[in-house]
Short mmCIF file of C-alpha atoms and ligand atoms in Angstrom, two decimals:
data_model
loop_
_atom_site.label_atom_id
_atom_site.label_comp_id
_atom_site.label_asym_id
_atom_site.label_seq_id
_atom_site.Cartn_x
_atom_site.Cartn_y
_atom_site.Cartn_z
CA MET A 1 112.12 128.10 105.67
CA PRO A 2 109.48 127.04 108.19
CA ALA A 3 106.91 124.83 106.39
CA LEU A 4 107.92 121.68 104.55
CA VAL A 5 105.83 118.90 103.07
CA LEU A 6 107.39 115.48 102.82
CA LEU A 7 105.52 112.96 100.71
CA GLY A 8 105.88 109.79 98.67
CA ALA A 9 106.43 110.41 94.97
CA GLN A 10 105.43 106.88 93.87
CA TRP A 11 103.05 104.30 95.40
CA GLY A 12 104.19 104.71 99.01
CA ASP A 13 106.88 102.89 101.00
CA GLU A 14 109.61 105.09 99.51
CA GLY A 15 111.40 105.35 102.84
CA LYS A 16 109.96 108.54 104.33
CA GLY A 17 111.15 107.58 107.78
CA LYS A 18 114.73 108.15 106.69
CA ALA A 19 114.00 111.66 105.49
CA THR A 20 112.23 112.69 108.68
CA ASP A 21 115.11 111.19 110.54
CA LEU A 22 117.53 113.37 108.62
CA LEU A 23 115.59 116.51 109.55
CA GLY A 24 115.58 115.20 113.12
CA GLY A 25 116.20 117.82 115.79
CA SER A 26 115.63 120.82 113.52
CA VAL A 27 111.86 120.38 113.29
CA ASP A 28 109.50 121.85 115.90
CA TYR A 29 106.27 120.14 114.74
CA VAL A 30 105.69 117.00 112.65
CA VAL A 31 102.14 116.79 111.35
CA ARG A 32 100.32 113.85 109.79
CA TYR A 33 97.67 115.29 107.45
CA GLN A 34 95.90 112.28 105.92
CA GLY A 35 95.57 108.53 106.02
CA GLY A 36 95.55 106.46 109.18
CA ASN A 37 97.09 103.25 110.37
CA ASN A 38 97.24 102.00 106.79
CA ALA A 39 100.61 103.76 106.70
CA GLY A 40 103.73 102.28 108.13
CA HIS A 41 107.23 103.55 108.36
CA THR A 42 110.29 102.39 110.11
CA VAL A 43 112.41 104.89 111.97
CA VAL A 44 115.80 103.91 113.32
CA VAL A 45 117.03 105.88 116.34
CA GLY A 46 120.42 104.78 117.63
CA ASP A 47 120.25 101.00 117.83
CA GLN A 48 116.46 101.08 118.23
CA LYS A 49 114.06 100.41 115.40
CA TYR A 50 110.47 101.68 115.58
CA ALA A 51 107.59 100.80 113.25
CA LEU A 52 105.05 103.63 113.31
CA HIS A 53 101.61 103.38 111.73
CA LEU A 54 99.48 106.23 112.95
CA LEU A 55 101.78 108.41 115.00
CA PRO A 56 103.86 111.10 113.30
CA SER A 57 107.56 110.24 113.29
CA GLY A 58 108.21 113.38 115.37
CA ILE A 59 107.06 111.40 118.41
CA LEU A 60 110.60 110.00 118.54
CA SER A 61 112.39 113.37 118.59
CA PRO A 62 112.49 114.81 122.11
CA GLY A 63 112.21 118.49 121.10
CA CYS A 64 109.42 117.97 118.60
CA VAL A 65 105.63 118.23 118.91
CA PRO A 66 103.86 115.44 116.98
CA VAL A 67 100.46 116.41 115.59
CA ILE A 68 97.63 114.32 114.15
CA GLY A 69 95.78 116.72 111.86
CA ASN A 70 92.09 116.95 111.00
CA GLY A 71 92.62 115.06 107.72
CA VAL A 72 93.76 111.88 109.46
CA VAL A 73 91.45 108.98 110.34
CA VAL A 74 92.16 107.68 113.81
CA ASP A 75 91.55 104.19 115.12
CA PRO A 76 91.56 104.93 118.86
CA ALA A 77 92.43 101.36 119.85
CA VAL A 78 95.44 101.36 117.54
CA LEU A 79 96.49 104.82 118.67
CA LEU A 80 96.44 103.91 122.34
CA SER A 81 98.29 100.68 121.79
CA GLU A 82 100.93 102.43 119.67
CA LEU A 83 101.33 105.02 122.43
CA SER A 84 101.64 102.47 125.20
CA GLY A 85 104.12 100.45 123.12
CA LEU A 86 106.34 103.53 122.85
CA GLU A 87 105.92 104.46 126.50
CA GLU A 88 107.04 100.96 127.49
CA ARG A 89 110.23 101.63 125.54
CA GLY A 90 110.78 104.89 127.38
CA VAL A 91 109.55 107.31 124.70
CA ASP A 92 107.83 110.43 126.05
CA THR A 93 104.49 110.67 124.23
CA SER A 94 102.99 113.48 126.31
CA LYS A 95 103.51 116.18 123.67
CA LEU A 96 101.20 114.53 121.14
CA LEU A 97 98.33 116.69 119.88
CA ILE A 98 95.27 115.39 118.07
CA SER A 99 92.77 117.44 116.09
CA GLY A 100 89.26 117.26 117.52
CA ASN A 101 88.05 117.26 113.90
CA ALA A 102 89.89 114.10 112.86
CA HIS A 103 87.49 111.25 112.10
CA LEU A 104 87.40 108.03 114.07
CA ILE A 105 87.76 104.57 112.61
CA THR A 106 85.28 102.41 114.50
CA PRO A 107 84.90 98.62 114.47
CA TYR A 108 82.10 98.88 111.90
CA HIS A 109 84.43 100.68 109.47
CA THR A 110 86.96 97.89 109.69
CA THR A 111 84.19 95.32 109.21
CA MET A 112 82.84 97.21 106.18
CA ASP A 113 86.34 97.41 104.66
CA LYS A 114 86.79 93.66 104.90
CA VAL A 115 83.35 92.62 103.68
CA THR A 116 83.43 95.10 100.79
CA GLU A 117 86.77 93.76 99.61
CA ARG A 118 85.47 90.21 99.82
CA PHE A 119 82.37 91.22 97.89
CA LEU A 120 84.43 92.88 95.16
CA GLY A 121 86.17 89.56 94.53
CA LYS A 122 88.67 89.85 91.70
CA ARG A 123 87.89 93.55 91.39
CA ARG A 124 89.11 94.21 94.96
CA ILE A 125 91.49 97.08 95.69
CA GLY A 126 93.75 95.08 98.00
CA THR A 127 93.20 97.50 100.89
CA THR A 128 95.04 97.18 104.17
CA GLY A 129 91.73 96.18 105.80
CA ARG A 130 92.09 98.91 108.43
CA GLY A 131 88.75 100.61 107.74
CA ILE A 132 90.28 103.59 105.95
CA GLY A 133 87.96 103.79 102.92
CA PRO A 134 84.67 103.37 104.84
CA THR A 135 85.74 106.00 107.39
CA TYR A 136 86.51 108.57 104.70
CA ALA A 137 83.27 107.59 102.93
CA ASP A 138 81.31 108.37 106.11
CA LYS A 139 83.17 111.67 106.47
CA ILE A 140 82.16 112.73 102.96
CA ASN A 141 78.64 111.35 103.49
CA ARG A 142 78.43 113.47 106.65
CA VAL A 143 77.75 110.52 108.93
CA GLY A 144 81.27 110.26 110.37
CA ILE A 145 82.25 110.29 114.04
CA ARG A 146 84.92 112.79 115.04
CA VAL A 147 87.40 112.71 117.89
CA GLN A 148 85.54 115.55 119.63
CA ASP A 149 82.34 113.45 119.69
CA LEU A 150 83.97 111.16 122.25
CA PHE A 151 83.44 113.85 124.86
CA ASP A 152 79.67 114.20 124.47
CA GLU A 153 77.84 110.94 125.06
CA SER A 154 74.52 112.17 123.75
CA ILE A 155 75.95 113.50 120.47
CA LEU A 156 78.09 110.39 120.10
CA THR A 157 75.06 108.11 120.50
CA GLN A 158 73.04 110.08 117.96
CA LYS A 159 75.86 109.97 115.46
CA VAL A 160 76.56 106.28 115.86
CA GLU A 161 72.82 105.64 115.46
CA ALA A 162 72.75 107.65 112.25
CA ALA A 163 75.78 105.85 110.90
CA LEU A 164 74.57 102.37 111.78
CA ASP A 165 70.99 102.84 110.60
CA GLN A 166 71.96 102.34 107.02
CA LYS A 167 75.05 100.22 107.54
CA ASN A 168 73.20 97.57 109.50
CA GLN A 169 70.76 97.17 106.62
CA ILE A 170 73.68 96.72 104.26
CA LEU A 171 75.52 94.36 106.57
CA ALA A 172 72.48 92.17 107.17
CA LYS A 173 70.75 92.25 103.80
CA LEU A 174 73.64 92.49 101.39
CA TYR A 175 76.56 90.90 103.19
CA ASN A 176 74.62 88.46 105.34
CA ARG A 177 76.37 89.66 108.50
CA ARG A 178 75.00 90.29 111.96
CA ALA A 179 73.85 93.87 112.66
CA ILE A 180 76.10 95.89 114.99
CA ALA A 181 74.53 97.21 118.20
CA VAL A 182 74.70 100.99 118.71
CA GLU A 183 75.21 100.63 122.50
CA GLN A 184 78.16 98.33 122.04
CA VAL A 185 79.94 100.78 119.73
CA VAL A 186 79.15 103.76 121.94
CA GLU A 187 80.41 101.94 125.02
CA GLU A 188 83.64 100.98 123.33
CA LEU A 189 84.25 104.50 122.02
CA LEU A 190 83.47 106.13 125.38
CA GLY A 191 86.03 103.82 126.89
CA TYR A 192 88.76 105.69 124.96
CA ALA A 193 87.59 109.19 125.92
CA ASP A 194 89.56 109.68 129.13
CA ALA A 195 92.79 108.36 127.70
CA LEU A 196 92.57 110.68 124.69
CA ARG A 197 91.11 113.83 126.21
CA GLY A 198 94.43 115.40 127.19
CA TYR A 199 95.80 115.18 123.64
CA VAL A 200 92.89 116.80 121.81
CA CYS A 201 92.96 120.45 120.76
CA ASP A 202 92.43 122.92 117.89
CA THR A 203 95.50 121.89 115.92
CA THR A 204 94.77 124.33 113.08
CA LEU A 205 95.03 127.32 115.39
CA LEU A 206 98.13 125.91 116.99
CA LEU A 207 99.92 125.23 113.70
CA ASN A 208 99.14 128.63 112.25
CA ASP A 209 100.41 130.26 115.44
CA ALA A 210 103.55 128.15 115.21
CA LEU A 211 104.12 129.27 111.61
CA ASP A 212 103.59 132.91 112.65
CA GLN A 213 106.39 132.40 115.14
CA ASP A 214 108.70 130.99 112.43
CA LYS A 215 108.70 127.52 113.91
CA VAL A 216 109.70 124.69 111.58
CA VAL A 217 106.66 122.60 110.72
CA LEU A 218 106.98 119.38 108.76
CA PHE A 219 103.85 117.94 107.13
CA GLU A 220 104.33 114.23 106.73
CA GLY A 221 102.34 112.44 104.03
CA GLY A 222 101.31 108.80 104.31
CA GLN A 223 101.09 106.48 101.27
CA GLY A 224 102.18 108.22 98.03
CA THR A 225 101.24 110.38 95.05
CA LEU A 226 99.96 107.51 92.88
CA LEU A 227 97.71 106.36 95.74
CA ASP A 228 96.01 109.77 95.97
CA VAL A 229 92.23 109.51 95.54
CA ASP A 230 92.25 112.39 93.03
CA HIS A 231 95.64 112.11 91.36
CA GLY A 232 96.49 108.43 91.72
CA THR A 233 95.64 105.31 89.78
CA TYR A 234 91.95 105.44 90.70
CA PRO A 235 90.20 103.24 91.79
CA PHE A 236 93.36 101.46 92.98
CA VAL A 237 94.16 104.17 95.48
CA THR A 238 93.66 105.04 99.10
CA SER A 239 90.75 107.30 100.11
CA SER A 240 92.64 110.48 100.98
CA ASN A 241 95.00 113.06 99.45
CA PRO A 242 98.66 112.32 100.15
CA THR A 243 99.61 114.93 97.51
CA ALA A 244 100.87 118.32 98.67
CA GLY A 245 97.47 120.04 98.56
CA GLY A 246 96.28 117.50 101.13
CA ALA A 247 98.67 119.05 103.65
CA CYS A 248 96.65 122.27 103.49
CA THR A 249 93.20 120.74 103.87
CA GLY A 250 94.36 118.02 106.23
CA ALA A 251 96.10 120.40 108.63
CA GLY A 252 94.22 123.67 108.12
CA VAL A 253 97.03 125.82 106.73
CA GLY A 254 96.89 127.87 103.56
CA PRO A 255 98.97 126.99 100.47
CA THR A 256 100.85 130.28 100.76
CA ARG A 257 102.46 129.00 103.94
CA ILE A 258 104.19 126.03 102.35
CA ASP A 259 107.81 126.75 101.43
CA ARG A 260 109.14 123.45 100.25
CA VAL A 261 107.72 120.17 98.99
CA ILE A 262 110.07 117.19 99.13
CA GLY A 263 109.21 114.05 97.19
CA ILE A 264 110.63 110.78 98.44
CA LEU A 265 111.60 108.73 95.44
CA LYS A 266 112.86 105.17 95.53
CA ALA A 267 115.68 104.41 93.05
CA TYR A 268 113.34 101.71 91.65
CA THR A 269 109.58 101.25 92.06
CA THR A 270 107.34 99.23 94.39
CA ARG A 271 103.62 98.90 94.93
CA VAL A 272 101.39 97.05 97.41
CA GLY A 273 97.86 95.98 96.53
CA ALA A 274 96.17 95.81 93.15
CA GLY A 275 96.30 98.20 90.21
CA PRO A 276 98.41 99.11 87.18
CA PHE A 277 102.21 99.18 87.48
CA PRO A 278 103.89 99.50 84.06
CA THR A 279 107.46 98.65 85.11
CA GLU A 280 106.53 95.69 87.34
CA LEU A 281 108.93 92.75 87.07
CA PHE A 282 107.86 89.13 87.26
CA ASP A 283 111.34 87.68 86.77
CA GLU A 284 114.40 87.14 88.92
CA ASP A 285 115.32 90.84 88.78
CA GLY A 286 112.02 91.59 90.55
CA GLU A 287 112.77 88.92 93.13
CA LYS A 288 116.27 90.31 93.61
CA LEU A 289 114.95 93.84 94.20
CA ARG A 290 112.42 92.45 96.70
CA THR A 291 115.04 90.47 98.61
CA ILE A 292 117.84 93.04 98.65
CA GLY A 293 115.45 95.94 99.23
CA GLY A 294 113.57 94.11 102.02
CA GLU A 295 110.34 94.90 100.19
CA ARG A 296 107.78 93.61 102.63
CA GLY A 297 105.07 95.90 104.05
CA VAL A 298 105.60 97.35 107.56
CA THR A 299 101.81 97.41 108.09
CA THR A 300 100.49 94.31 106.37
CA GLY A 301 103.56 92.10 106.00
CA ARG A 302 102.59 91.63 102.34
CA ASP A 303 105.34 91.25 99.73
CA ARG A 304 105.63 94.40 97.64
CA ARG A 305 105.46 94.24 93.87
CA CYS A 306 108.79 95.45 92.47
CA GLY A 307 109.90 97.07 89.20
CA TRP A 308 112.40 99.42 87.59
CA PHE A 309 112.42 103.18 88.06
CA ASP A 310 109.65 104.96 86.16
CA ALA A 311 110.55 108.51 85.17
CA VAL A 312 107.06 109.20 83.79
CA ILE A 313 105.67 108.76 87.30
CA ALA A 314 108.41 110.81 88.91
CA ARG A 315 107.75 113.67 86.49
CA TYR A 316 104.04 113.45 87.23
CA ALA A 317 104.77 113.63 90.97
CA THR A 318 106.82 116.77 90.39
CA ARG A 319 103.89 118.30 88.53
CA VAL A 320 100.95 117.48 90.81
CA ASN A 321 102.85 118.25 94.02
CA GLY A 322 104.95 121.19 92.86
CA LEU A 323 108.01 119.35 94.16
CA THR A 324 111.04 121.47 95.01
CA ASP A 325 113.35 118.56 95.89
CA PHE A 326 113.70 114.82 95.72
CA PHE A 327 115.10 112.53 98.37
CA LEU A 328 116.29 109.52 96.40
CA THR A 329 116.20 106.42 98.61
CA LYS A 330 117.66 102.90 98.41
CA LEU A 331 120.24 103.61 95.74
CA ASP A 332 122.42 100.89 97.34
CA VAL A 333 119.82 98.23 96.42
CA LEU A 334 120.77 98.69 92.75
CA THR A 335 124.44 97.87 93.34
CA GLY A 336 125.52 94.82 91.35
CA TRP A 337 123.51 95.14 88.16
CA GLU A 338 125.62 95.45 85.02
CA SER A 339 123.10 97.80 83.49
CA ILE A 340 119.89 99.22 84.89
CA PRO A 341 116.76 99.82 82.82
CA VAL A 342 114.92 103.10 83.46
CA CYS A 343 111.48 103.72 82.03
CA VAL A 344 111.56 107.00 80.10
CA ALA A 345 108.19 106.80 78.32
CA TYR A 346 105.30 104.43 77.66
CA GLU A 347 104.13 102.81 74.52
CA ILE A 348 100.35 102.82 74.42
CA ASP A 349 98.66 101.14 71.47
CA GLY A 350 101.63 101.94 69.23
CA ARG A 351 102.04 105.55 70.43
CA ARG A 352 104.99 106.84 72.48
CA VAL A 353 103.72 108.78 75.48
CA THR A 354 105.94 110.77 77.84
CA GLU A 355 103.34 112.06 80.32
CA LEU A 356 101.20 109.96 82.64
CA PRO A 357 98.00 109.18 80.72
CA TYR A 358 94.94 110.59 82.45
CA ASN A 359 92.83 107.89 80.85
CA GLN A 360 92.64 104.75 83.00
CA THR A 361 92.44 102.32 80.09
CA ASP A 362 95.50 103.89 78.49
CA PHE A 363 97.45 103.53 81.71
CA HIS A 364 96.44 99.89 82.02
CA HIS A 365 97.77 99.34 78.48
CA ALA A 366 101.02 101.27 79.01
CA LYS A 367 104.19 99.33 78.16
CA PRO A 368 107.45 100.76 79.50
CA VAL A 369 110.02 102.13 77.06
CA TYR A 370 113.40 101.55 78.68
CA GLU A 371 116.72 103.29 78.43
CA MET A 372 119.65 101.25 79.75
CA LEU A 373 121.98 103.01 82.18
CA PRO A 374 125.33 101.48 83.14
CA GLY A 375 125.40 99.89 86.62
CA TRP A 376 128.11 99.73 89.30
CA SER A 377 129.45 97.00 91.54
CA GLU A 378 131.21 98.96 94.32
CA ASP A 379 129.67 99.03 97.82
CA ILE A 380 128.25 102.57 98.17
CA SER A 381 126.99 102.37 101.76
CA GLY A 382 129.99 104.29 103.10
CA ALA A 383 129.60 107.22 100.68
CA LYS A 384 129.27 110.54 102.49
CA GLU A 385 129.53 112.94 99.56
CA PHE A 386 128.07 112.73 96.09
CA SER A 387 131.63 112.53 94.72
CA ASP A 388 132.24 109.36 96.81
CA LEU A 389 129.78 107.49 94.60
CA PRO A 390 131.13 105.49 91.66
CA LYS A 391 130.89 107.42 88.39
CA ASN A 392 128.04 105.23 87.08
CA ALA A 393 126.00 105.71 90.27
CA GLN A 394 126.51 109.48 89.97
CA ALA A 395 125.37 109.31 86.35
CA TYR A 396 122.29 107.24 87.36
CA VAL A 397 121.28 109.88 89.92
CA LYS A 398 121.90 112.74 87.48
CA ALA A 399 119.87 110.99 84.77
CA LEU A 400 116.95 110.44 87.18
CA GLU A 401 117.13 114.06 88.28
CA GLU A 402 117.11 115.27 84.68
CA MET A 403 114.13 113.06 83.80
CA SER A 404 112.14 113.77 86.96
CA GLY A 405 112.17 117.55 86.95
CA ALA A 406 113.43 118.48 90.44
CA PRO A 407 116.87 118.41 92.09
CA VAL A 408 117.91 115.35 94.06
CA SER A 409 118.86 116.94 97.39
CA ALA A 410 119.59 113.78 99.37
CA ILE A 411 120.40 110.15 98.59
CA GLY A 412 119.90 107.11 100.79
CA VAL A 413 122.77 104.65 100.43
CA GLY A 414 121.90 102.19 103.21
CA PRO A 415 119.29 101.56 105.91
CA GLY A 416 121.30 103.13 108.74
CA ARG A 417 120.59 106.58 110.05
CA ASP A 418 123.86 108.05 108.81
CA GLU A 419 123.86 106.24 105.48
CA THR A 420 122.64 109.32 103.65
CA ILE A 421 124.33 111.78 101.31
CA GLN A 422 122.95 115.27 101.74
CA ILE A 423 123.49 117.45 98.69
CA ASN A 424 121.26 120.45 99.52
CA SER A 425 119.95 121.28 102.96
CA PHE A 426 116.15 120.99 103.39
CA LEU A 427 115.95 123.96 105.75
P1 IMP B 1 93.61 101.43 102.03
O1 IMP B 1 94.40 102.68 102.22
O2 IMP B 1 93.77 100.45 103.17
O3 IMP B 1 92.18 101.69 101.70
O4 IMP B 1 94.22 100.66 100.74
C1 IMP B 1 94.11 101.19 99.43
C2 IMP B 1 95.36 100.91 98.63
O5 IMP B 1 96.45 101.69 99.14
C3 IMP B 1 95.84 99.46 98.67
O6 IMP B 1 96.42 99.13 97.42
C4 IMP B 1 96.93 99.48 99.74
O7 IMP B 1 97.87 98.44 99.56
C5 IMP B 1 97.55 100.84 99.48
N1 IMP B 1 98.19 101.41 100.66
C6 IMP B 1 97.61 101.93 101.75
N2 IMP B 1 98.53 102.39 102.60
C7 IMP B 1 99.73 102.18 102.05
C8 IMP B 1 101.07 102.49 102.45
O8 IMP B 1 101.35 103.06 103.49
N3 IMP B 1 102.04 102.10 101.57
C9 IMP B 1 101.77 101.50 100.39
N4 IMP B 1 100.54 101.20 99.98
C10 IMP B 1 99.52 101.55 100.80
#
C-alpha cells in the first residue's frame, strides 16, 4: 500500500499533524503538494511541540525524506528560517528535497495580497496575507518565478522584470503604493540561491522511482476540501487544490498510483477567514468549542469560527476526494454535552437538501437541519480501543461514519501523540 493522500475534509485545521504522527516511522517520503506557508500544523514529538508551516511533517521523522512538490508555493525567507529554527533544536533537515518547478513567493506577492485584501474591503477573503493567491495567479498567468530560476541570474532578472512591469503600474496607479525595484527583488532572491541549491531536484522523477520501488509515499495536503479553489466555497477559498487530485498535479504522479485517500475530519467544524459556514455557532456552545478545542490558528493566531459537525460537508468530501478512510479528530472536545446536534441536511428556501449545493447563493442561504445525538460525560482521553469509549461516544462515531460515507479508521481522543484509537491500519 505505498501511496497515501492525507487531506483535510472540512475547512482545514482538522488536526492533520496527528495523523502524520501516527504513520510516523512507516513512511519513506512525506510530500507537500500544494499551498505554502498559509498552512500550519502542530506536531508533537516526545515532549517537544513543533509548529510547521511550509515544511512537510516528515522533516521530524529521522528515516523519512520530506519533499516540497512542484505544486507548492515557496517563500524562501520563511523556508530558510523554518529550517534554521529546526536545526537549532537539533532536527536534521539535510534530507529535504524541493522541486525546481515550485513557484516562489516574493515580497511583491505578499504586498499584493495585503493591498488587494484592503481594497476588497468588506468583500475581502480573509487571507493569511502570505502572498499565496498572487503567487498562484502569476503561475497561471505565466509570469511566475520558479525555484530553478534562482540559479540563473539573467533568466531571473528577465522574469522579475516581466512580473513587475504590470504590477508596478497596478501598485502605483491603483493602490497608490511605491513601485518595487527589479534590482532589489533580484538581489534578495539571489541571496537565497546558495542556501537552497543543495535541496533542489527533479522531485517528480524521484517520487515515481520511489513508488516503483514500493516505498511508502505520503502526500500531505494543506488547508482542506472546502478551501479548494475548484471544489470549495469559492471565492472564499485558497488558490490551490488541496483535494486528492491536487496530489497528482502538485507532485507529478499519476492517479493510478494512489492507493488510499484519508480525510481528516474534526468531530465538529471550524473555519478561519470569511465565507459561508452553515453550522457556525454564535452562542456559548461556540465559545466552549473554541476554548476546549484550542481553536486558534497556528499560522495567523486568529480565533477560528466554530460550529457543529456537518455531515453534508463530510459526504461531499468523500465524493470529491474519493476518500477511503476518515481520521476523526478531537472527539474528546465534545465530552460534557448532554446532547450533540449534528447537521444532516440543509434547508434552503423551504427545500430540504442533502447534498452540498453547487450554487453559491443556495449555499449562503443554507440553514442546518439538526439531528440530536446523545452526549457523554466520561473522560475519553485514556481510551485505547473503540470499545473503551462510552456507548454514546461510540454511537456518535458510528452515526458520523454512516452519514459521511467512509469508514472511520482512527479517532483522536486527546492532543497527545498516543491519544489515538486506531481501528484500521492505514498501511
Ligand atoms: P490564503 O490561502 O492565504 O489565500 O487564504 C484564503 C482562505 O483560506 C482564507 O479564508 C484563509 O483563512 C484560509 N486558509 C488558508 N490556509 C489555511 C489553513 O491552513 N487552515 C485554515 N484556513 C486556511
